[in-house]
GROMACS .gro file of C-alpha atoms in nm:
model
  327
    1UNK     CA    1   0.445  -1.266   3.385
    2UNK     CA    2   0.190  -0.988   3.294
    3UNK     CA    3   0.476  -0.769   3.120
    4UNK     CA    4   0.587  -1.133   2.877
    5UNK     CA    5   0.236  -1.179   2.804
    6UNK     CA    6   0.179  -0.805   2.753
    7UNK     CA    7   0.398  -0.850   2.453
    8UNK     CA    8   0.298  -1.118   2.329
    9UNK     CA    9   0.006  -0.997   2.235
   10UNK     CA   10   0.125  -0.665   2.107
   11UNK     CA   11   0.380  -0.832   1.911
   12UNK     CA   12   0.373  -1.199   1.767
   13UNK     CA   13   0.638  -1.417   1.681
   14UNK     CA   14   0.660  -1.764   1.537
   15UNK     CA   15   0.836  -1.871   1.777
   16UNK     CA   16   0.781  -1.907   2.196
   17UNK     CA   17   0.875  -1.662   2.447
   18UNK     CA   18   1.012  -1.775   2.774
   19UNK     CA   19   0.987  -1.638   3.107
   20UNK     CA   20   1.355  -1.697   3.247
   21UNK     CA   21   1.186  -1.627   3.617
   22UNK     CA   22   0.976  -1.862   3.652
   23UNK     CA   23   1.056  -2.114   3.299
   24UNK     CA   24   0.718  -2.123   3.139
   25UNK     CA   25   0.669  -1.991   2.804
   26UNK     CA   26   0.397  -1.866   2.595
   27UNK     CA   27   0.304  -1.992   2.250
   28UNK     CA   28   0.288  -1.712   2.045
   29UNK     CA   29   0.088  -1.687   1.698
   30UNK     CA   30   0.193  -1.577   1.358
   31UNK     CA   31   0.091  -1.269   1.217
   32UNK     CA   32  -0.186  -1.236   1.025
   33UNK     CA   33  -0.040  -1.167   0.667
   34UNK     CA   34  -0.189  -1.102   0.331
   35UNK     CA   35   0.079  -1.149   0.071
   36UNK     CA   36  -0.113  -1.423  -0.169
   37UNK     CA   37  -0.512  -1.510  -0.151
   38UNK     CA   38  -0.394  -1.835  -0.227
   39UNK     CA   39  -0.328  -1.841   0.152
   40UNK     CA   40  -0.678  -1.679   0.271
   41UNK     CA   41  -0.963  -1.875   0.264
   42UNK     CA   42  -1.330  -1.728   0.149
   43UNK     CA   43  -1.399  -1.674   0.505
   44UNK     CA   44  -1.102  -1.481   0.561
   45UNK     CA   45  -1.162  -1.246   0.252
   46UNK     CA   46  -1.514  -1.189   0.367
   47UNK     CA   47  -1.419  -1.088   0.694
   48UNK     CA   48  -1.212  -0.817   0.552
   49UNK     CA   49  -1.501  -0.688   0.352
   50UNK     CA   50  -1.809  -0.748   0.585
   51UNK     CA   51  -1.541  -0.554   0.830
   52UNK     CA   52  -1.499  -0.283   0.612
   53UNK     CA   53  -1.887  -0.257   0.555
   54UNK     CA   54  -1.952  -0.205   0.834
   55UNK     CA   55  -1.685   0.055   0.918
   56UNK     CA   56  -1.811   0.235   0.634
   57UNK     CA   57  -2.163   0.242   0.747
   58UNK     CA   58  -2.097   0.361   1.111
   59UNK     CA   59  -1.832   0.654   0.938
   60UNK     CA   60  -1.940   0.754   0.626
   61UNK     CA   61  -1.758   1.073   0.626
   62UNK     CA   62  -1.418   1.009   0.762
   63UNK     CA   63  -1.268   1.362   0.698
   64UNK     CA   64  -1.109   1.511   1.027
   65UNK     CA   65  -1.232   1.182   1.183
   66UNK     CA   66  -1.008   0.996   1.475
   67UNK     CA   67  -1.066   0.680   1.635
   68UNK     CA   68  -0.905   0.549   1.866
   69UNK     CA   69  -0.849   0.128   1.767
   70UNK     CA   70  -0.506   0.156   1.689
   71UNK     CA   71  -0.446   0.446   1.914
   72UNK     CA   72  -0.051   0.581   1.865
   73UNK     CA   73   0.025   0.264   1.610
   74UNK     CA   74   0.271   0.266   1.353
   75UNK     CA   75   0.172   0.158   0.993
   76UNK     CA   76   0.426   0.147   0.756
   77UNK     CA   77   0.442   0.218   0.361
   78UNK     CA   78   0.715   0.056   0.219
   79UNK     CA   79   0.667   0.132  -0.170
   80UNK     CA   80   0.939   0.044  -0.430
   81UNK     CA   81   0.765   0.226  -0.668
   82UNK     CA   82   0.539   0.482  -0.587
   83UNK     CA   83   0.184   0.436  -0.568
   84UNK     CA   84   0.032   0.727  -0.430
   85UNK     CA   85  -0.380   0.640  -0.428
   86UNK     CA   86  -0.257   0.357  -0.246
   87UNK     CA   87  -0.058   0.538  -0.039
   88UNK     CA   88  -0.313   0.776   0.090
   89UNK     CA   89  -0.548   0.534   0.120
   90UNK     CA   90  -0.365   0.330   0.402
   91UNK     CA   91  -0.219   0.690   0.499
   92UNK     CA   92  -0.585   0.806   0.532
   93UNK     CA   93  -0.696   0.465   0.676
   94UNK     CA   94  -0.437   0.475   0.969
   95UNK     CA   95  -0.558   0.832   1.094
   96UNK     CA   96  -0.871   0.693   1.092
   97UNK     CA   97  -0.816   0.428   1.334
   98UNK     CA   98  -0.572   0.659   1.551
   99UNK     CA   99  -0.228   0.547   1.400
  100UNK     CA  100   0.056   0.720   1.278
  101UNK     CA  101   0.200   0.622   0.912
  102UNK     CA  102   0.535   0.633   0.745
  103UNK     CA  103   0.589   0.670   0.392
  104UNK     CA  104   0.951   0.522   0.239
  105UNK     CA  105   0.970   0.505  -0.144
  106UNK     CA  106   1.315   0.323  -0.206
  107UNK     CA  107   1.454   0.044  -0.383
  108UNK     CA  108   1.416  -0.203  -0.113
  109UNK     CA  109   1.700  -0.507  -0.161
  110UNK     CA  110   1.443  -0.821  -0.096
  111UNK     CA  111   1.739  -1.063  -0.087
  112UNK     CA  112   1.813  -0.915   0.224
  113UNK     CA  113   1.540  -1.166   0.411
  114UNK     CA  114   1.687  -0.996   0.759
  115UNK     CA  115   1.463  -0.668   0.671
  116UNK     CA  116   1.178  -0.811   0.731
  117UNK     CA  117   1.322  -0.813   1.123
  118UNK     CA  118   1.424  -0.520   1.123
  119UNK     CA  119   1.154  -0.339   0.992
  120UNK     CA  120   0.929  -0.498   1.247
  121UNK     CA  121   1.105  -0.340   1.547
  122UNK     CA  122   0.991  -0.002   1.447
  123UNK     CA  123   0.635  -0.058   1.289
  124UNK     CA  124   0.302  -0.242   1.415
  125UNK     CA  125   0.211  -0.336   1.047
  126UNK     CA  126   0.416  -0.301   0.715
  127UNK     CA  127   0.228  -0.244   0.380
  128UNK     CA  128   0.437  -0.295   0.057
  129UNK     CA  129   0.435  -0.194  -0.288
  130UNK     CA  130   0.676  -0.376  -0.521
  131UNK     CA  131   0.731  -0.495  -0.858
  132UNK     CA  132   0.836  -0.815  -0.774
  133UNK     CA  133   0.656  -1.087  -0.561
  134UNK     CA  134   0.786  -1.391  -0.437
  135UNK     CA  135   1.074  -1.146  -0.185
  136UNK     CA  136   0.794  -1.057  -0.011
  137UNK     CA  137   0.719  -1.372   0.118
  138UNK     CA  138   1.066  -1.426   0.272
  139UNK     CA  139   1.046  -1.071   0.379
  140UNK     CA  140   0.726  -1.177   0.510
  141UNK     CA  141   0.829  -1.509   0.725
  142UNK     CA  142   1.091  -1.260   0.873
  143UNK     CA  143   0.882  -1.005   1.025
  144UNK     CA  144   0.683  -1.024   1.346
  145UNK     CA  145   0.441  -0.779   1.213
  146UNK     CA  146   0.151  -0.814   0.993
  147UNK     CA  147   0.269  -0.781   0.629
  148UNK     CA  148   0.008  -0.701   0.361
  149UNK     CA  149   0.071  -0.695   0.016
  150UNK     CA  150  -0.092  -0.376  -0.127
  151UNK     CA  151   0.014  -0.428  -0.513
  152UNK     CA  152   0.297  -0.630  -0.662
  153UNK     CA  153   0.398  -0.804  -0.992
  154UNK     CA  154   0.092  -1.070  -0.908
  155UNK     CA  155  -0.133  -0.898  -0.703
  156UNK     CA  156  -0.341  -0.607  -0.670
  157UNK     CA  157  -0.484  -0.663  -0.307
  158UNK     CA  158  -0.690  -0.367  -0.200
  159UNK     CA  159  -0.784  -0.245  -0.524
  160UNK     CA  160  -0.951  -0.613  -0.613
  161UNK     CA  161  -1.081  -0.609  -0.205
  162UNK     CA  162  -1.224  -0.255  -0.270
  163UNK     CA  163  -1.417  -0.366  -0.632
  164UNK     CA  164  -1.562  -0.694  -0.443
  165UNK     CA  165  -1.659  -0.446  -0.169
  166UNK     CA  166  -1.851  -0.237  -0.389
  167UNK     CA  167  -1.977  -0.520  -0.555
  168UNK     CA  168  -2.124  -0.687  -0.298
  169UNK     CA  169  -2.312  -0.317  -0.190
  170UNK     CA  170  -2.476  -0.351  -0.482
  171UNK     CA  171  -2.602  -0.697  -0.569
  172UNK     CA  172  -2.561  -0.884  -0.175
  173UNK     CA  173  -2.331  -1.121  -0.286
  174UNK     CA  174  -2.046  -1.251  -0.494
  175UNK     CA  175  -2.238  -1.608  -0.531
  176UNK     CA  176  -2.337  -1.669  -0.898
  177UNK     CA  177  -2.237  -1.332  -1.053
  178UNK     CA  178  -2.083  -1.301  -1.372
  179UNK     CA  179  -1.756  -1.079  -1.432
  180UNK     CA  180  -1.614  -1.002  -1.738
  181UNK     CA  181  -1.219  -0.814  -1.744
  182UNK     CA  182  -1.126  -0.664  -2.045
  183UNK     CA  183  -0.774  -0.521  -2.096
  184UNK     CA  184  -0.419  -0.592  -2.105
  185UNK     CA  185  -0.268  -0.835  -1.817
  186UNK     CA  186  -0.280  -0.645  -1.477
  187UNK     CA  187  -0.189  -0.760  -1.165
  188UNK     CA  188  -0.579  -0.684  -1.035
  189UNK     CA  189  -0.680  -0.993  -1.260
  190UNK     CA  190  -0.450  -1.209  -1.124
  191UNK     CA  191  -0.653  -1.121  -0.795
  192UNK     CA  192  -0.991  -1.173  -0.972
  193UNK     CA  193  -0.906  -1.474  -1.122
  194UNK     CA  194  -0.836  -1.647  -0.734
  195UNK     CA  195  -1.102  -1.375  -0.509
  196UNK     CA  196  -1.396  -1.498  -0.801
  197UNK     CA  197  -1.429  -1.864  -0.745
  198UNK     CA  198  -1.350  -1.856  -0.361
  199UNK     CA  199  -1.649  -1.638  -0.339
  200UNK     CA  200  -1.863  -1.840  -0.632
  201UNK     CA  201  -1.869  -1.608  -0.891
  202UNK     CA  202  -1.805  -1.684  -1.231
  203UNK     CA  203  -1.540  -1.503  -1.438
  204UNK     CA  204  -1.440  -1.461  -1.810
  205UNK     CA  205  -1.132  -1.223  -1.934
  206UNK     CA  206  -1.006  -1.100  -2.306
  207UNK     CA  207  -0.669  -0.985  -2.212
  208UNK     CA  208  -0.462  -1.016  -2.575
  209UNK     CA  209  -0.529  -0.971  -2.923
  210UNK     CA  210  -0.683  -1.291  -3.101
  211UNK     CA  211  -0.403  -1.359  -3.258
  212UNK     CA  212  -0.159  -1.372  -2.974
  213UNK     CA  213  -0.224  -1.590  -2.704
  214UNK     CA  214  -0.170  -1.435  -2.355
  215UNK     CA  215  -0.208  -1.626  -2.005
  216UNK     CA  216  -0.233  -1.413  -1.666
  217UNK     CA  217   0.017  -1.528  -1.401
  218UNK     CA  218  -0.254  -1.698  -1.175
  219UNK     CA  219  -0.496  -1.862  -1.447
  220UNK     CA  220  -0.397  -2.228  -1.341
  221UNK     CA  221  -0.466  -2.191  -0.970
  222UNK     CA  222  -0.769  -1.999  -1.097
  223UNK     CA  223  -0.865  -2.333  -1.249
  224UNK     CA  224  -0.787  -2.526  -0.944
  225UNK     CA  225  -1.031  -2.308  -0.783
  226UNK     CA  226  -1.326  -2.314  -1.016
  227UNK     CA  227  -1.314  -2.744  -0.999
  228UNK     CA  228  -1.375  -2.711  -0.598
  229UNK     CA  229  -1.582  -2.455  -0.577
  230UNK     CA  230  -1.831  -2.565  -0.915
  231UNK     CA  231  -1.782  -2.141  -1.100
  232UNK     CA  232  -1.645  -2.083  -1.442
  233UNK     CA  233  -1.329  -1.913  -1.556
  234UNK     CA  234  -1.322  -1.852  -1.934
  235UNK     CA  235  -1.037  -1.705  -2.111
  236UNK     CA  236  -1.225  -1.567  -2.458
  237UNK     CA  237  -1.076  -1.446  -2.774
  238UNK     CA  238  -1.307  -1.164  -2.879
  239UNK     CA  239  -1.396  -0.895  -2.632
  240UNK     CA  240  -1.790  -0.947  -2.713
  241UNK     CA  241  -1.774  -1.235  -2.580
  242UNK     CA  242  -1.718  -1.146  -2.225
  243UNK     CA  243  -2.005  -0.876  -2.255
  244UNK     CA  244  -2.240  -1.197  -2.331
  245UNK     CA  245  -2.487  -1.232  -2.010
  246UNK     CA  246  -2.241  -1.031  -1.799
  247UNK     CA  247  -2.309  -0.892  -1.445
  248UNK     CA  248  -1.996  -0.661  -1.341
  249UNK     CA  249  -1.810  -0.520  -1.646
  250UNK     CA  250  -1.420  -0.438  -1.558
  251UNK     CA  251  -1.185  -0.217  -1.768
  252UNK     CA  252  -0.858  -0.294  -1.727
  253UNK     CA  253  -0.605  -0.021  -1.707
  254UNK     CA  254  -0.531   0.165  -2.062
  255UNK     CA  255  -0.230   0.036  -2.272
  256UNK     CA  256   0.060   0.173  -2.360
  257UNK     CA  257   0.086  -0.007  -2.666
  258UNK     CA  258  -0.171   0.208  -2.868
  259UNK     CA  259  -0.185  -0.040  -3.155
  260UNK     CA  260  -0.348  -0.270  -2.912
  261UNK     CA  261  -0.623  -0.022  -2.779
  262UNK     CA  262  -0.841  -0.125  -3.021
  263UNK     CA  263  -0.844  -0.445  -2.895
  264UNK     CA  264  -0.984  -0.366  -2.552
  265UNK     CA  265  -1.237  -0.032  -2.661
  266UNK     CA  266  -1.592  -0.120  -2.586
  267UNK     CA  267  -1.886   0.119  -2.607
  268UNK     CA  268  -2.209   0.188  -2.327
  269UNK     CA  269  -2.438   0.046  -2.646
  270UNK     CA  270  -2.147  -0.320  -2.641
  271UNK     CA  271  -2.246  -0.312  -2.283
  272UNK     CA  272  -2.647  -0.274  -2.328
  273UNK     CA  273  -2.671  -0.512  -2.609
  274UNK     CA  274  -2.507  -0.776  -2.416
  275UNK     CA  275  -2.459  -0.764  -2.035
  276UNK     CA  276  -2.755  -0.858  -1.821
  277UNK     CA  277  -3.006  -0.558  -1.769
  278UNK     CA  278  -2.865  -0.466  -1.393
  279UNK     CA  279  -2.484  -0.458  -1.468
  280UNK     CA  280  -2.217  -0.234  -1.325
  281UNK     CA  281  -1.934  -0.121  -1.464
  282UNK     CA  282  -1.553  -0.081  -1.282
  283UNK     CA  283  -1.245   0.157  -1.458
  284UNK     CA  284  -0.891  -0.050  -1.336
  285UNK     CA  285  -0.744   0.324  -1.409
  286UNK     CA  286  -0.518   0.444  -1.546
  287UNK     CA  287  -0.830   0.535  -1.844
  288UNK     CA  288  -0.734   0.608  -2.207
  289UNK     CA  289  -0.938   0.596  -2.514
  290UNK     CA  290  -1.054   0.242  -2.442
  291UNK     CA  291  -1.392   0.383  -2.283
  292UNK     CA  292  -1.551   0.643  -2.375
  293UNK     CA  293  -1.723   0.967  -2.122
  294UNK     CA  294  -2.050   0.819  -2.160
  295UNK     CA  295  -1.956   0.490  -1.998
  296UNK     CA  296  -1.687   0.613  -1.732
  297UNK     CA  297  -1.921   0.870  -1.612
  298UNK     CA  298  -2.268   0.669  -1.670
  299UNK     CA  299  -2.501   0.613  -1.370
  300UNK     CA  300  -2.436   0.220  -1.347
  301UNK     CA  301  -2.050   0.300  -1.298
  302UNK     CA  302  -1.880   0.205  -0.971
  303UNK     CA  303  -1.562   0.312  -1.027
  304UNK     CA  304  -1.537   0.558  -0.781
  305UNK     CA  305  -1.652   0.392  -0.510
  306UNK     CA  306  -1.396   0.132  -0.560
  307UNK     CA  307  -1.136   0.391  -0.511
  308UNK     CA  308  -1.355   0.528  -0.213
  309UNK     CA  309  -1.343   0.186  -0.073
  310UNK     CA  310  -0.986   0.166  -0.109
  311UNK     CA  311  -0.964   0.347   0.266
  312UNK     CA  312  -1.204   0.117   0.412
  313UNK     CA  313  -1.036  -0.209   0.305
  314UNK     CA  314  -0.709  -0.063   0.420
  315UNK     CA  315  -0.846  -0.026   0.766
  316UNK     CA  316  -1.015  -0.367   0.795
  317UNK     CA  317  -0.651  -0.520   0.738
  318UNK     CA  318  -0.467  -0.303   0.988
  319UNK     CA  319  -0.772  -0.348   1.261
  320UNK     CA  320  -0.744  -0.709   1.188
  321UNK     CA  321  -0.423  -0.783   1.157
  322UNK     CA  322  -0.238  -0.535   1.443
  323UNK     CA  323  -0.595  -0.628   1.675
  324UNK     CA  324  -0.723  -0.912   1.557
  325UNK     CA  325  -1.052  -0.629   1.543
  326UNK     CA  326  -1.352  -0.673   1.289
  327UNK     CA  327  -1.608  -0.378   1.265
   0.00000   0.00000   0.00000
């Protein structure tokens, strides 16, 4: 009896496990996934960052750090393509917490919904990089492990998590903020565009040229969102038009399309003539000539701590989902 429920709680499963000695069995729970926010709810998401808060506050300085919450775990990095600040921030995360990590970059067949099983035998929590999506899901429903969506063709998880995070340090709350994104489609908007009205912000994007008219992936469950929860989501035209009355300026990352850079290049004197006086500013990264040093490097610029936070938000999702543990 103590050695089925034992497991159970190390290791959930959809399904029930049965004790053939004595013919009970034990409801066990699903694991606590992140592969869409349109499954989370805002008290979900602020878990994860109140969690990561905190753990930030009580280690500030996690170099040569060790703690023991997921004492001799296994986290796993399954990346398609390589994404290597990601990578050593879940790396760097599971040291922190006491796990062990395993990096495997390799073209992963997602068809192949078995993996998901497999994989699961040999790790306590998977985190995937891909430049697809919806596999993951059915990759996902396979595994008995907490799966967590780092970045994918819709999503950019803990990059979006780590900007809210830092965020939120600075102004309290998401609740009646104004963002404006400007830059080509990226999967982080896609996350904006859902993580802004769940937490009542408000949210306006330029992400084309005027005369080409671009949609991101998520914009009509973006919409969906903004009628419940009473925010604003505004696609504009002209990128002065997000700066209007803005609180938390985002660059998205630089183009390859140079042609188009011109589209997205803003100045520090765009920002001060029309953001509210107390805004921020966040760099997506990659940076190219869209910004210029004066704003990257400027005093009201966050964008490092974003990245900083990147470790913090990776360890509030292992915790949570391997323990069920919130700092």
């Amino acid at each position: 009896m103590k050695i089925f429920r034992h497991f159970a709680k190390l290791y959930p499963v959809v399904c029930q496990m049965k004790n053939y000695a004595t013919g009970q069995c034990f409801p066990m729970s699903k694991p606590n996934h992140l592969i869409c926010f349109k499954q989370w709810t805002a008290e979900m998401v602020m878990n994860i960052i109140n969690s990561a808060i905190n753990l930030k506050y009580c280690c500030i300085e996690t170099h040569c750090k060790r703690m023991n919450v997921l004492q001799d775990c296994k986290i796993m990095v399954l990346q398609e393509v390589n994404e290597p600040v990601l990578n050593m921030a879940v790396s760097k995360a599971a040291t922190l917490l006491g796990a062990y990590d395993c990096s495997i970059i390799d073209h992963v067949i997602w068809n192949q919904d078995y993996n998901g099983s497999i994989f699961s035998y040999m790790a306590d929590a998977i985190f995937v990089a891909t430049s697809t999506h919806h596999c993951i899901q059915r990759f996902a429903n396979q595994a008995t492990v907490p799966v967590m969506c780092m970045r994918s063709r819709t999503h950019a998880s803990i990059q979006a998590l780590s900007t809210i995070m830092a965020i939120i340090e600075e102004f309290g709350e998401m609740r009646c903020l104004n963002l404006g994104f400007i830059g080509p489609p990226h999967p982080v908007l896609n996350s904006y565009l859902l993580l802004c009205p769940m937490l009542g912000a408000n949210i306006k994007f330029c992400c084309c040229c005027p005369k080409c008219g671009v949609t991101p992936l998520l914009y009509k469950a973006s919409k969906e969102l903004k009628d419940t929860n009473h925010t604003e989501v505004t696609t504009c035209k002209e990128k002065n038009e997000v700066l209007q009355k803005t609180d938390v300026v985002i660059a998205g990352p630089t183009t390859e399309k140079k042609e188009k850079i011109q589209y997205f290049t803003f100045s520090l004197k765009d920002i001060q003539s029309g953001c509210n006086p107390h805004w921020i500013f966040f760099h997506t990264c990659p940076r190219g000539a869209e910004v210029t040093d004066d704003l990257f490097y400027h005093g009201n610029t966050r964008t490092f701590k974003c990245f900083e936070n990147m470790q913090f938000i990776a360890a509030a999702l292992m915790a949570n989902g391997v323990k069920g543990h919130l700092f």
